[in-house]
Short mmCIF file of C-alpha atoms in Angstrom, two decimals:
data_model
loop_
_atom_site.label_atom_id
_atom_site.label_comp_id
_atom_site.label_asym_id
_atom_site.label_seq_id
_atom_site.Cartn_x
_atom_site.Cartn_y
_atom_site.Cartn_z
CA MET A 656 134.79 77.39 0.20
CA HIS A 657 133.81 75.38 -2.67
CA PRO A 658 131.61 71.93 -1.35
CA TYR A 659 134.58 69.35 -2.86
CA ILE A 660 137.62 71.01 -1.11
CA PRO A 661 137.13 72.05 2.84
CA HIS A 662 140.27 74.97 3.33
CA THR A 663 138.57 78.93 3.09
CA ASP A 664 140.88 81.22 2.29
CA ALA A 665 141.96 82.01 5.92
CA ASP A 666 142.80 78.42 6.20
CA ARG A 667 145.26 78.79 3.32
CA ASP A 668 146.26 81.99 4.90
CA GLU A 669 147.02 80.63 8.08
CA MET A 670 149.35 77.50 6.52
CA LEU A 671 151.24 80.01 4.42
CA GLU A 672 152.19 81.43 7.16
CA VAL A 673 153.32 78.09 9.13
CA ILE A 674 155.89 77.69 5.96
CA GLY A 675 156.85 80.95 5.80
CA ALA A 676 155.34 81.94 2.33
CA LYS A 677 153.94 84.85 1.61
CA SER A 678 151.21 83.54 -1.25
CA ILE A 679 150.72 80.48 -3.00
CA GLU A 680 152.67 82.01 -5.71
CA GLU A 681 155.94 81.98 -4.03
CA LEU A 682 154.73 78.50 -2.37
CA PHE A 683 155.72 77.91 -5.80
CA ALA A 684 158.08 79.50 -6.99
CA ALA A 685 160.62 76.41 -7.28
CA ILE A 686 158.78 75.19 -10.80
CA PRO A 687 159.54 77.53 -13.69
CA PRO A 688 156.21 79.98 -14.41
CA GLU A 689 156.53 78.28 -17.74
CA LEU A 690 155.56 74.39 -16.42
CA ARG A 691 152.86 75.94 -14.08
CA ILE A 692 149.06 76.06 -15.72
CA GLN A 693 147.69 79.85 -16.36
CA GLY A 694 144.28 80.93 -14.97
CA ASP A 695 141.57 78.67 -14.04
CA LEU A 696 141.63 74.21 -15.00
CA GLU A 697 139.21 73.83 -18.57
CA VAL A 698 136.89 71.49 -16.54
CA PRO A 699 133.37 72.27 -16.59
CA GLU A 700 131.11 73.39 -14.31
CA GLY A 701 129.60 71.11 -11.45
CA LEU A 702 126.45 69.40 -11.75
CA ASP A 703 124.00 67.86 -9.52
CA GLU A 704 123.48 64.30 -9.17
CA HIS A 705 120.88 63.43 -11.91
CA ARG A 706 123.05 65.51 -14.47
CA LEU A 707 126.03 63.70 -13.53
CA LEU A 708 124.62 59.73 -13.36
CA ALA A 709 123.25 61.14 -17.01
CA HIS A 710 126.61 62.36 -18.17
CA VAL A 711 128.66 59.02 -16.93
CA PHE A 712 125.91 56.94 -18.92
CA GLY A 713 126.75 58.33 -22.28
CA LEU A 714 130.30 58.57 -21.59
CA SER A 715 129.93 54.35 -21.58
CA ARG A 716 127.23 54.56 -24.23
CA LYS A 717 131.15 54.79 -26.50
CA ASN A 718 132.46 51.79 -25.08
CA LYS A 719 131.89 48.74 -27.18
CA SER A 720 130.16 45.57 -24.85
CA LEU A 721 130.87 42.03 -24.96
CA LEU A 722 127.96 41.40 -24.29
CA THR A 723 125.38 43.18 -26.67
CA ASP A 724 127.91 44.81 -29.87
CA LEU A 725 130.86 42.66 -29.76
CA VAL A 726 131.56 39.28 -30.19
CA CYS A 727 135.51 39.04 -29.03
CA PHE A 728 138.76 37.10 -30.91
CA LEU A 729 141.40 38.89 -28.64
CA GLY A 730 143.37 37.86 -26.02
CA ALA A 731 147.62 38.37 -26.24
CA GLY A 732 147.63 38.20 -22.22
CA ILE A 733 143.99 38.79 -21.02
CA TYR A 734 140.94 36.73 -21.81
CA ASP A 735 137.09 36.64 -22.12
CA ARG A 736 136.89 33.27 -20.49
CA TYR A 737 133.19 32.71 -18.45
CA ILE A 738 133.13 33.27 -15.16
CA PRO A 739 130.66 32.26 -12.47
CA ALA A 740 128.19 33.74 -10.58
CA THR A 741 129.26 33.17 -6.74
CA ILE A 742 132.51 34.59 -7.74
CA GLY A 743 130.63 38.08 -7.30
CA ALA A 744 128.57 37.13 -4.76
CA ILE A 745 131.34 36.32 -2.95
CA LEU A 746 133.96 38.75 -3.30
CA SER A 747 130.70 41.96 -2.49
CA ARG A 748 130.41 39.89 1.04
CA GLY A 749 131.08 42.58 3.37
CA GLU A 750 133.67 40.11 5.15
CA PHE A 751 135.89 40.78 1.35
CA LEU A 752 135.24 43.16 0.05
CA THR A 753 138.25 45.53 -0.15
CA ALA A 754 141.41 46.86 -2.62
CA TYR A 755 143.52 47.29 0.13
CA THR A 756 146.03 43.84 0.77
CA PRO A 757 144.58 43.03 4.22
CA TYR A 758 147.99 41.20 6.26
CA GLN A 759 148.30 42.52 9.44
CA PRO A 760 149.25 39.26 12.07
CA GLU A 761 145.86 39.70 13.12
CA LEU A 762 144.13 39.30 10.09
CA SER A 763 140.39 37.89 10.50
CA GLN A 764 140.84 33.77 10.11
CA GLY A 765 138.04 33.33 7.41
CA TYR A 766 140.65 35.55 5.05
CA LEU A 767 144.20 34.43 6.41
CA GLN A 768 142.34 30.41 4.99
CA THR A 769 140.97 32.00 2.15
CA ILE A 770 144.80 32.74 0.82
CA TYR A 771 145.50 29.34 2.53
CA GLU A 772 143.61 27.48 -0.07
CA PHE A 773 144.46 29.59 -3.05
CA GLN A 774 148.17 29.22 -2.24
CA THR A 775 147.33 25.23 -1.98
CA MET A 776 145.38 24.80 -5.65
CA VAL A 777 147.99 27.76 -7.33
CA ALA A 778 151.17 25.19 -6.39
CA GLU A 779 148.91 21.93 -7.25
CA LEU A 780 147.88 22.83 -10.74
CA TYR A 781 151.10 24.46 -11.78
CA GLY A 782 152.22 20.61 -9.91
CA MET A 783 155.05 22.94 -7.59
CA GLU A 784 155.62 22.60 -3.66
CA VAL A 785 155.12 26.65 -2.44
CA ALA A 786 153.17 28.92 -4.09
CA ASN A 787 152.91 33.05 -2.62
CA ALA A 788 149.49 33.82 -1.35
CA SER A 789 149.73 36.12 -5.14
CA MET A 790 151.63 38.90 -6.87
CA TYR A 791 150.04 42.07 -9.12
CA ASP A 792 149.84 40.22 -12.59
CA GLY A 793 152.13 37.87 -14.15
CA SER A 794 154.76 40.36 -15.57
CA THR A 795 155.59 41.15 -11.86
CA ALA A 796 155.01 37.77 -11.08
CA MET A 797 157.84 36.53 -14.25
CA ALA A 798 159.94 39.40 -12.43
CA GLU A 799 160.45 38.48 -9.33
CA ALA A 800 161.08 34.73 -10.04
CA ALA A 801 164.22 36.25 -11.99
CA ILE A 802 165.56 38.46 -9.07
CA LEU A 803 165.55 35.30 -7.38
CA ALA A 804 167.09 33.29 -9.63
CA HIS A 805 170.17 36.49 -9.27
CA GLY A 806 170.29 35.82 -5.37
CA VAL A 807 170.21 31.42 -5.71
CA THR A 808 173.32 30.94 -8.27
CA GLY A 809 175.38 35.35 -7.72
CA ARG A 810 174.85 35.16 -11.52
CA ASP A 811 173.32 38.04 -12.97
CA ARG A 812 172.42 37.20 -16.12
CA VAL A 813 168.51 36.64 -17.70
CA LEU A 814 168.38 34.92 -20.45
CA ILE A 815 164.27 35.03 -21.89
CA ALA A 816 162.54 33.32 -24.92
CA GLU A 817 161.53 36.29 -27.56
CA SER A 818 158.29 33.97 -27.45
CA VAL A 819 157.21 35.67 -24.31
CA HIS A 820 154.79 38.41 -24.54
CA PRO A 821 156.76 41.93 -24.98
CA HIS A 822 155.39 42.88 -22.00
CA TYR A 823 156.60 41.07 -19.78
CA ARG A 824 160.09 41.30 -21.12
CA GLU A 825 159.45 44.59 -21.14
CA VAL A 826 158.80 44.44 -17.31
CA MET A 827 161.54 42.32 -17.23
CA ARG A 828 163.53 44.75 -19.01
CA THR A 829 162.54 47.19 -15.48
CA TYR A 830 163.12 45.29 -13.05
CA GLY A 831 166.19 44.41 -14.23
CA TRP A 832 167.56 48.26 -14.82
CA SER A 833 167.44 48.48 -11.61
CA ALA A 834 168.36 45.42 -9.85
CA GLY A 835 171.94 45.83 -12.16
CA LEU A 836 170.54 42.65 -14.37
CA GLU A 837 171.73 42.15 -18.30
CA ILE A 838 168.93 40.71 -19.91
CA VAL A 839 169.52 38.81 -22.75
CA GLU A 840 166.12 37.25 -25.06
CA ALA A 841 166.67 34.35 -27.36
CA PRO A 842 165.50 34.33 -30.91
CA ILE A 843 162.13 32.48 -31.98
CA ASP A 844 162.62 29.96 -34.44
CA MET A 845 160.06 31.68 -37.13
CA ARG A 846 158.97 28.56 -38.62
CA ARG A 847 157.56 27.40 -35.60
CA GLY A 848 156.79 30.66 -33.93
CA ARG A 849 158.62 28.66 -31.04
CA ILE A 850 162.18 29.68 -29.08
CA ASP A 851 165.01 28.86 -31.23
CA ILE A 852 166.48 25.37 -29.32
CA GLY A 853 169.28 25.79 -31.68
CA ALA A 854 170.52 29.27 -30.88
CA LEU A 855 169.33 28.76 -26.87
CA SER A 856 172.03 25.70 -26.68
CA SER A 857 174.93 27.25 -28.39
CA THR A 858 174.79 30.31 -26.09
CA ASP A 859 177.58 30.32 -22.93
CA SER A 860 175.70 32.94 -21.30
CA ASN A 861 175.95 31.76 -18.26
CA PRO A 862 172.87 32.94 -17.52
CA ALA A 863 170.78 32.51 -13.74
CA CYS A 864 167.77 31.58 -15.20
CA ILE A 865 166.65 30.59 -18.57
CA VAL A 866 162.62 32.31 -19.09
CA VAL A 867 160.03 31.21 -21.47
CA GLN A 868 156.81 31.07 -21.80
CA SER A 869 154.17 28.01 -22.73
CA PRO A 870 151.62 28.06 -24.21
CA ASN A 871 153.56 31.22 -25.50
CA PHE A 872 152.88 34.79 -27.08
CA PHE A 873 151.58 32.89 -30.05
CA GLY A 874 149.65 30.19 -28.63
CA GLY A 875 152.25 27.43 -29.17
CA ILE A 876 153.30 25.17 -26.72
CA GLU A 877 157.17 25.24 -26.22
CA ASP A 878 158.97 21.96 -25.17
CA LEU A 879 159.23 22.02 -21.88
CA ALA A 880 161.67 18.87 -21.33
CA GLU A 881 164.48 19.85 -23.83
CA LEU A 882 164.37 23.74 -22.38
CA GLY A 883 164.05 22.45 -19.12
CA ALA A 884 167.28 19.83 -20.01
CA ILE A 885 169.08 23.41 -21.08
CA ALA A 886 168.64 25.68 -17.94
CA LYS A 887 170.03 21.92 -15.75
CA ASP A 888 173.05 21.59 -17.63
CA ALA A 889 173.75 25.32 -17.68
CA GLY A 890 173.83 25.84 -14.34
CA ALA A 891 170.33 28.02 -14.49
CA LEU A 892 167.18 28.50 -12.80
CA PHE A 893 164.46 26.70 -15.42
CA ILE A 894 161.30 29.25 -14.53
CA VAL A 895 158.26 28.45 -16.80
CA VAL A 896 155.09 31.45 -17.28
CA ALA A 897 152.14 29.16 -17.64
CA ASP A 898 147.91 29.62 -18.57
CA PRO A 899 146.59 28.36 -15.57
CA ILE A 900 144.00 27.02 -17.53
CA SER A 901 146.15 25.38 -19.56
CA CYS A 902 147.24 22.58 -17.13
CA ALA A 903 144.09 21.56 -16.18
CA LEU A 904 144.98 19.47 -19.22
CA LEU A 905 148.15 19.45 -20.52
CA PRO A 906 151.91 18.16 -18.00
CA PRO A 907 152.33 21.01 -15.39
CA PRO A 908 155.73 22.54 -15.75
CA ALA A 909 156.90 20.88 -12.95
CA GLU A 910 156.78 17.53 -15.21
CA PHE A 911 160.31 19.03 -16.46
CA GLY A 912 161.89 20.60 -14.35
CA ALA A 913 160.76 24.06 -13.62
CA ASP A 914 162.03 25.51 -10.22
CA ILE A 915 159.42 28.73 -10.74
CA VAL A 916 156.71 28.79 -12.18
CA VAL A 917 154.43 31.61 -13.27
CA GLY A 918 151.45 32.98 -15.23
CA GLU A 919 148.45 35.89 -14.58
CA GLY A 920 145.70 34.62 -13.44
CA GLN A 921 142.92 36.60 -14.76
CA PRO A 922 141.68 33.52 -16.78
CA LEU A 923 140.57 32.08 -13.50
CA GLY A 924 137.01 33.73 -13.01
CA ILE A 925 138.65 37.87 -12.97
CA ALA A 926 136.31 40.32 -15.64
CA MET A 927 138.68 41.93 -18.60
CA GLY A 928 138.17 45.31 -17.28
CA PHE A 929 140.52 47.85 -19.93
CA GLY A 930 143.23 45.73 -19.62
CA GLY A 931 142.95 45.07 -15.40
CA PRO A 932 142.73 44.25 -12.30
CA ALA A 933 144.94 40.74 -13.36
CA LEU A 934 146.46 38.49 -10.48
CA GLY A 935 150.44 37.19 -10.27
CA LEU A 936 150.63 33.53 -9.62
CA PHE A 937 153.65 32.66 -8.49
CA ALA A 938 154.51 28.12 -7.32
CA CYS A 939 158.61 27.46 -6.62
CA LYS A 940 160.92 24.33 -5.02
CA ALA A 941 160.69 24.53 -1.79
CA GLU A 942 163.95 25.34 -1.11
CA HIS A 943 163.87 28.39 -2.56
CA VAL A 944 161.28 29.12 0.29
CA ARG A 945 162.97 31.87 2.02
CA ARG A 946 163.59 33.85 -1.06
CA ILE A 947 159.68 33.98 -2.41
CA PRO A 948 158.59 37.56 -2.49
CA GLY A 949 155.79 38.41 -0.84
CA ARG A 950 153.38 36.36 2.03
CA ILE A 951 152.69 33.14 2.85
CA VAL A 952 149.77 32.02 4.74
CA GLY A 953 150.48 28.39 7.17
CA ARG A 954 148.03 25.97 8.76
CA THR A 955 148.57 25.06 12.47
CA GLU A 956 147.05 23.44 15.25
CA ASP A 957 146.43 25.22 18.76
CA HIS A 958 147.30 23.10 21.62
CA ASP A 959 143.46 22.01 21.79
CA GLY A 960 144.33 20.41 18.08
CA ASN A 961 141.69 22.63 16.71
CA PRO A 962 142.93 23.84 13.04
CA GLY A 963 144.41 27.47 12.00
CA PHE A 964 145.73 29.27 10.10
CA VAL A 965 149.02 32.14 10.70
CA MET A 966 150.47 34.37 8.24
CA THR A 967 153.67 32.36 8.10
CA LEU A 968 156.33 33.54 6.35
CA ARG A 969 156.90 37.74 5.21
CA THR A 970 160.05 38.42 3.63
CA ARG A 971 158.71 42.35 2.11
CA GLU A 972 160.54 45.47 3.32
CA GLN A 973 157.78 46.50 4.81
CA ASP A 974 158.38 43.41 7.81
CA ILE A 975 161.90 43.04 7.87
CA ARG A 976 165.44 44.50 8.12
CA ARG A 977 165.02 46.74 4.06
CA GLU A 978 168.56 45.41 2.97
CA LYS A 979 167.19 41.48 3.60
CA ALA A 980 163.82 41.76 2.35
CA THR A 981 163.44 39.62 -1.34
CA SER A 982 160.22 42.38 -2.33
CA ASN A 983 158.70 45.54 -2.46
CA ILE A 984 154.81 43.86 -3.18
CA CYS A 985 152.77 45.81 -1.49
CA THR A 986 149.06 46.13 -1.67
CA ASN A 987 148.45 43.80 -4.76
CA GLN A 988 144.46 43.39 -4.44
CA ALA A 989 144.46 40.23 -2.68
CA LEU A 990 141.14 40.38 -3.78
CA MET A 991 141.36 38.79 -7.36
CA ALA A 992 143.52 36.22 -5.51
CA LEU A 993 139.55 35.67 -3.74
CA ALA A 994 138.11 35.58 -6.99
CA ALA A 995 140.54 33.11 -8.42
CA THR A 996 139.54 30.78 -5.26
CA VAL A 997 136.66 30.81 -5.55
CA TYR A 998 136.41 29.96 -9.46
CA MET A 999 139.11 27.44 -8.18
CA SER A 1000 136.97 25.50 -6.00
CA ALA A 1001 133.41 26.21 -8.37
CA LEU A 1002 134.28 24.24 -11.43
CA GLY A 1003 136.56 21.79 -9.03
CA LYS A 1004 139.44 19.62 -11.12
CA ASN A 1005 137.37 18.22 -13.17
CA GLY A 1006 135.33 21.32 -14.37
CA MET A 1007 138.74 23.28 -14.99
CA ARG A 1008 140.17 20.60 -17.33
CA LYS A 1009 136.71 20.82 -19.12
CA VAL A 1010 136.95 24.43 -19.59
CA ALA A 1011 140.71 23.91 -20.82
CA GLU A 1012 139.43 20.84 -23.28
CA SER A 1013 136.48 23.39 -25.24
CA THR A 1014 139.12 25.84 -25.26
CA VAL A 1015 141.14 22.42 -27.80
CA ARG A 1016 137.88 21.97 -29.46
CA ASN A 1017 137.16 25.59 -30.22
CA THR A 1018 140.50 26.23 -31.41
CA GLN A 1019 140.80 23.85 -33.58
CA TYR A 1020 137.43 24.40 -35.13
CA ALA A 1021 138.51 27.93 -35.66
CA ILE A 1022 141.66 27.24 -37.10
CA GLU A 1023 139.53 24.76 -39.78
CA ARG A 1024 136.59 28.03 -40.61
CA LEU A 1025 139.29 30.30 -40.94
CA CYS A 1026 141.54 28.52 -43.07
CA ARG A 1027 138.76 27.45 -45.50
CA ALA A 1028 137.82 31.51 -45.54
CA GLY A 1029 140.60 32.97 -46.88
CA GLY A 1030 143.84 32.88 -43.98
CA LYS A 1031 146.77 29.81 -43.03
CA LEU A 1032 148.76 29.73 -39.61
CA ARG A 1033 151.51 31.11 -39.54
CA PHE A 1034 153.83 28.81 -37.44
CA GLU A 1035 153.73 25.01 -37.93
CA THR A 1036 153.24 23.97 -33.80
CA LYS A 1037 151.09 22.71 -31.36
CA VAL A 1038 148.83 25.62 -29.84
CA PHE A 1039 146.66 25.99 -26.96
CA GLY A 1040 143.71 28.77 -26.80
CA GLU A 1041 145.68 31.17 -29.47
CA PHE A 1042 147.30 31.17 -32.53
CA VAL A 1043 148.46 33.36 -35.39
CA LEU A 1044 146.57 34.17 -38.97
CA GLU A 1045 148.27 34.82 -41.49
CA LEU A 1046 146.21 37.04 -44.34
CA PRO A 1047 146.34 37.79 -47.53
CA LYS A 1048 145.84 41.97 -46.84
CA ASP A 1049 147.41 43.98 -43.37
CA ALA A 1050 146.07 42.71 -40.63
CA THR A 1051 145.02 45.78 -38.89
CA GLU A 1052 143.36 46.23 -41.54
CA VAL A 1053 141.53 43.04 -41.68
CA GLN A 1054 140.57 43.38 -37.81
CA GLU A 1055 139.18 47.53 -38.83
CA ALA A 1056 136.62 45.54 -41.18
CA LEU A 1057 135.84 42.78 -38.88
CA LEU A 1058 135.49 45.41 -36.15
CA ASP A 1059 132.59 47.27 -38.05
CA LYS A 1060 130.98 44.14 -38.05
CA GLY A 1061 130.97 42.96 -34.65
CA ILE A 1062 133.63 40.93 -34.85
CA LEU A 1063 137.32 41.66 -32.42
CA ALA A 1064 138.97 39.29 -34.47
CA GLY A 1065 142.19 39.48 -32.84
CA LEU A 1066 145.83 41.40 -31.89
CA PRO A 1067 147.96 42.76 -35.49
CA LEU A 1068 151.01 41.65 -34.87
CA GLY A 1069 152.51 43.89 -36.99
CA PRO A 1070 152.98 46.70 -34.11
CA ILE A 1071 154.94 44.51 -32.42
CA LYS A 1072 157.55 42.76 -34.98
CA PRO A 1073 157.11 44.50 -38.26
CA GLU A 1074 156.97 40.77 -41.03
CA LEU A 1075 154.03 39.87 -39.16
CA SER A 1076 152.67 42.35 -40.30
CA ASN A 1077 149.88 40.57 -42.34
CA CYS A 1078 149.33 38.63 -39.10
CA LEU A 1079 146.22 38.65 -36.45
CA LEU A 1080 146.55 36.54 -33.05
CA VAL A 1081 143.59 34.91 -32.88
CA ALA A 1082 142.38 33.67 -28.94
CA VAL A 1083 139.47 31.08 -28.29
CA THR A 1084 138.51 30.07 -25.43
CA GLU A 1085 135.65 28.17 -23.75
CA THR A 1086 132.62 31.06 -24.19
CA ARG A 1087 132.64 30.97 -27.81
CA THR A 1088 130.11 29.30 -29.27
CA ARG A 1089 130.83 27.37 -33.78
CA ARG A 1090 127.96 29.80 -34.38
CA GLU A 1091 130.31 32.98 -33.41
CA ILE A 1092 133.27 31.15 -35.35
CA ASP A 1093 131.20 30.67 -38.66
CA GLN A 1094 130.10 34.07 -38.40
CA TYR A 1095 133.90 35.38 -38.17
CA ALA A 1096 135.22 32.56 -40.39
CA ASP A 1097 132.38 34.74 -43.14
CA ARG A 1098 133.15 38.16 -41.99
CA LEU A 1099 136.73 37.41 -43.20
CA ALA A 1100 136.23 35.87 -46.51
CA GLU A 1101 133.82 38.85 -47.42
CA ALA A 1102 137.14 41.29 -45.66
CA LEU A 1103 139.36 38.45 -47.89
CA ALA A 1104 137.30 38.88 -51.29
#
């Protein structure tokens, strides 16, 4: 018997007899032979614990560390931000540490309170009336928002700006396909790197919602006031994808008439971790609370006046009749919502504003230095934390040259939009120092020489 596979040959023979098969080959006869592996799997022999650890450490050394090997100017949806040590200390406690989403009615009061605090802070950050207990990530939160708009308006068309993150738009197309929604993309103004409001205003597509991102994929701050007015005139819901850190400094989307605000919560104290895990933020007006995906925890009092927390609303297919469900959000690593809760609590309103202000200062300094080094701003617009740098050379070649010098220079945009093949999407957070930005500029000047 193999140490990791508990079934003996006798066990397998007994199971085959029960199901009426003479052999494993007969059991899998429905699978064409050409699709099945013949012979043994090509995997190495097992290792003892000591050798296995050495092997795994050897594999890990193939990666570049952002602490010791690279200085990160790469963002595009996931950002290298400061993570207070208190987050790891609290998340590692036995009361909280799980990859599963605790959601049963008998859930502990402590965990229920953390969810309630998370909802409260997300709603305040976005200036909205209601927030749910978190989603998978920012892209699925956005798609669920569009489905909510479809349910409210009875319309089947989603109008989404081309300046929204391309991965988010891909997720929207997948959700739209399954929900029977038509996805229409509104073009961007290639001079400003923002949604083309003129083209948007002339559309007569009768949409269920207008979806924009601000700061958008290129870092540009959209004119939410004008976009909100267009959505209202069209009788559509106005959905905004918003970076939570930017909302500590910029007016929240609610001030511009947003009906639903969603976003990616990774910048709120969650490590980059090869792109995950992520955290979806979802907030909306109170009038849509019965259609909100996921769940909501509420605060109440017992008969003695003591405060308590209860699972208040759950419109998931697990909890109500399937045809009445608004979402199939299931286990979504609510531990990440706890991380965001600890982050926002630890920094507070003033701390988060300082993070946002440092981001703006560092970004403006980086723009100045990198433009002096030979690049130039591709778009004429105000930005937050990210900008498109146009280069006199192919951006991928420059990125690879700087990677050899310890600089993760940004995202080459050619694979996403061919006319931007000489452009890098550069992210600058509060963690970047002037010395690191100066080094980036110096190495860039050498690469362009």
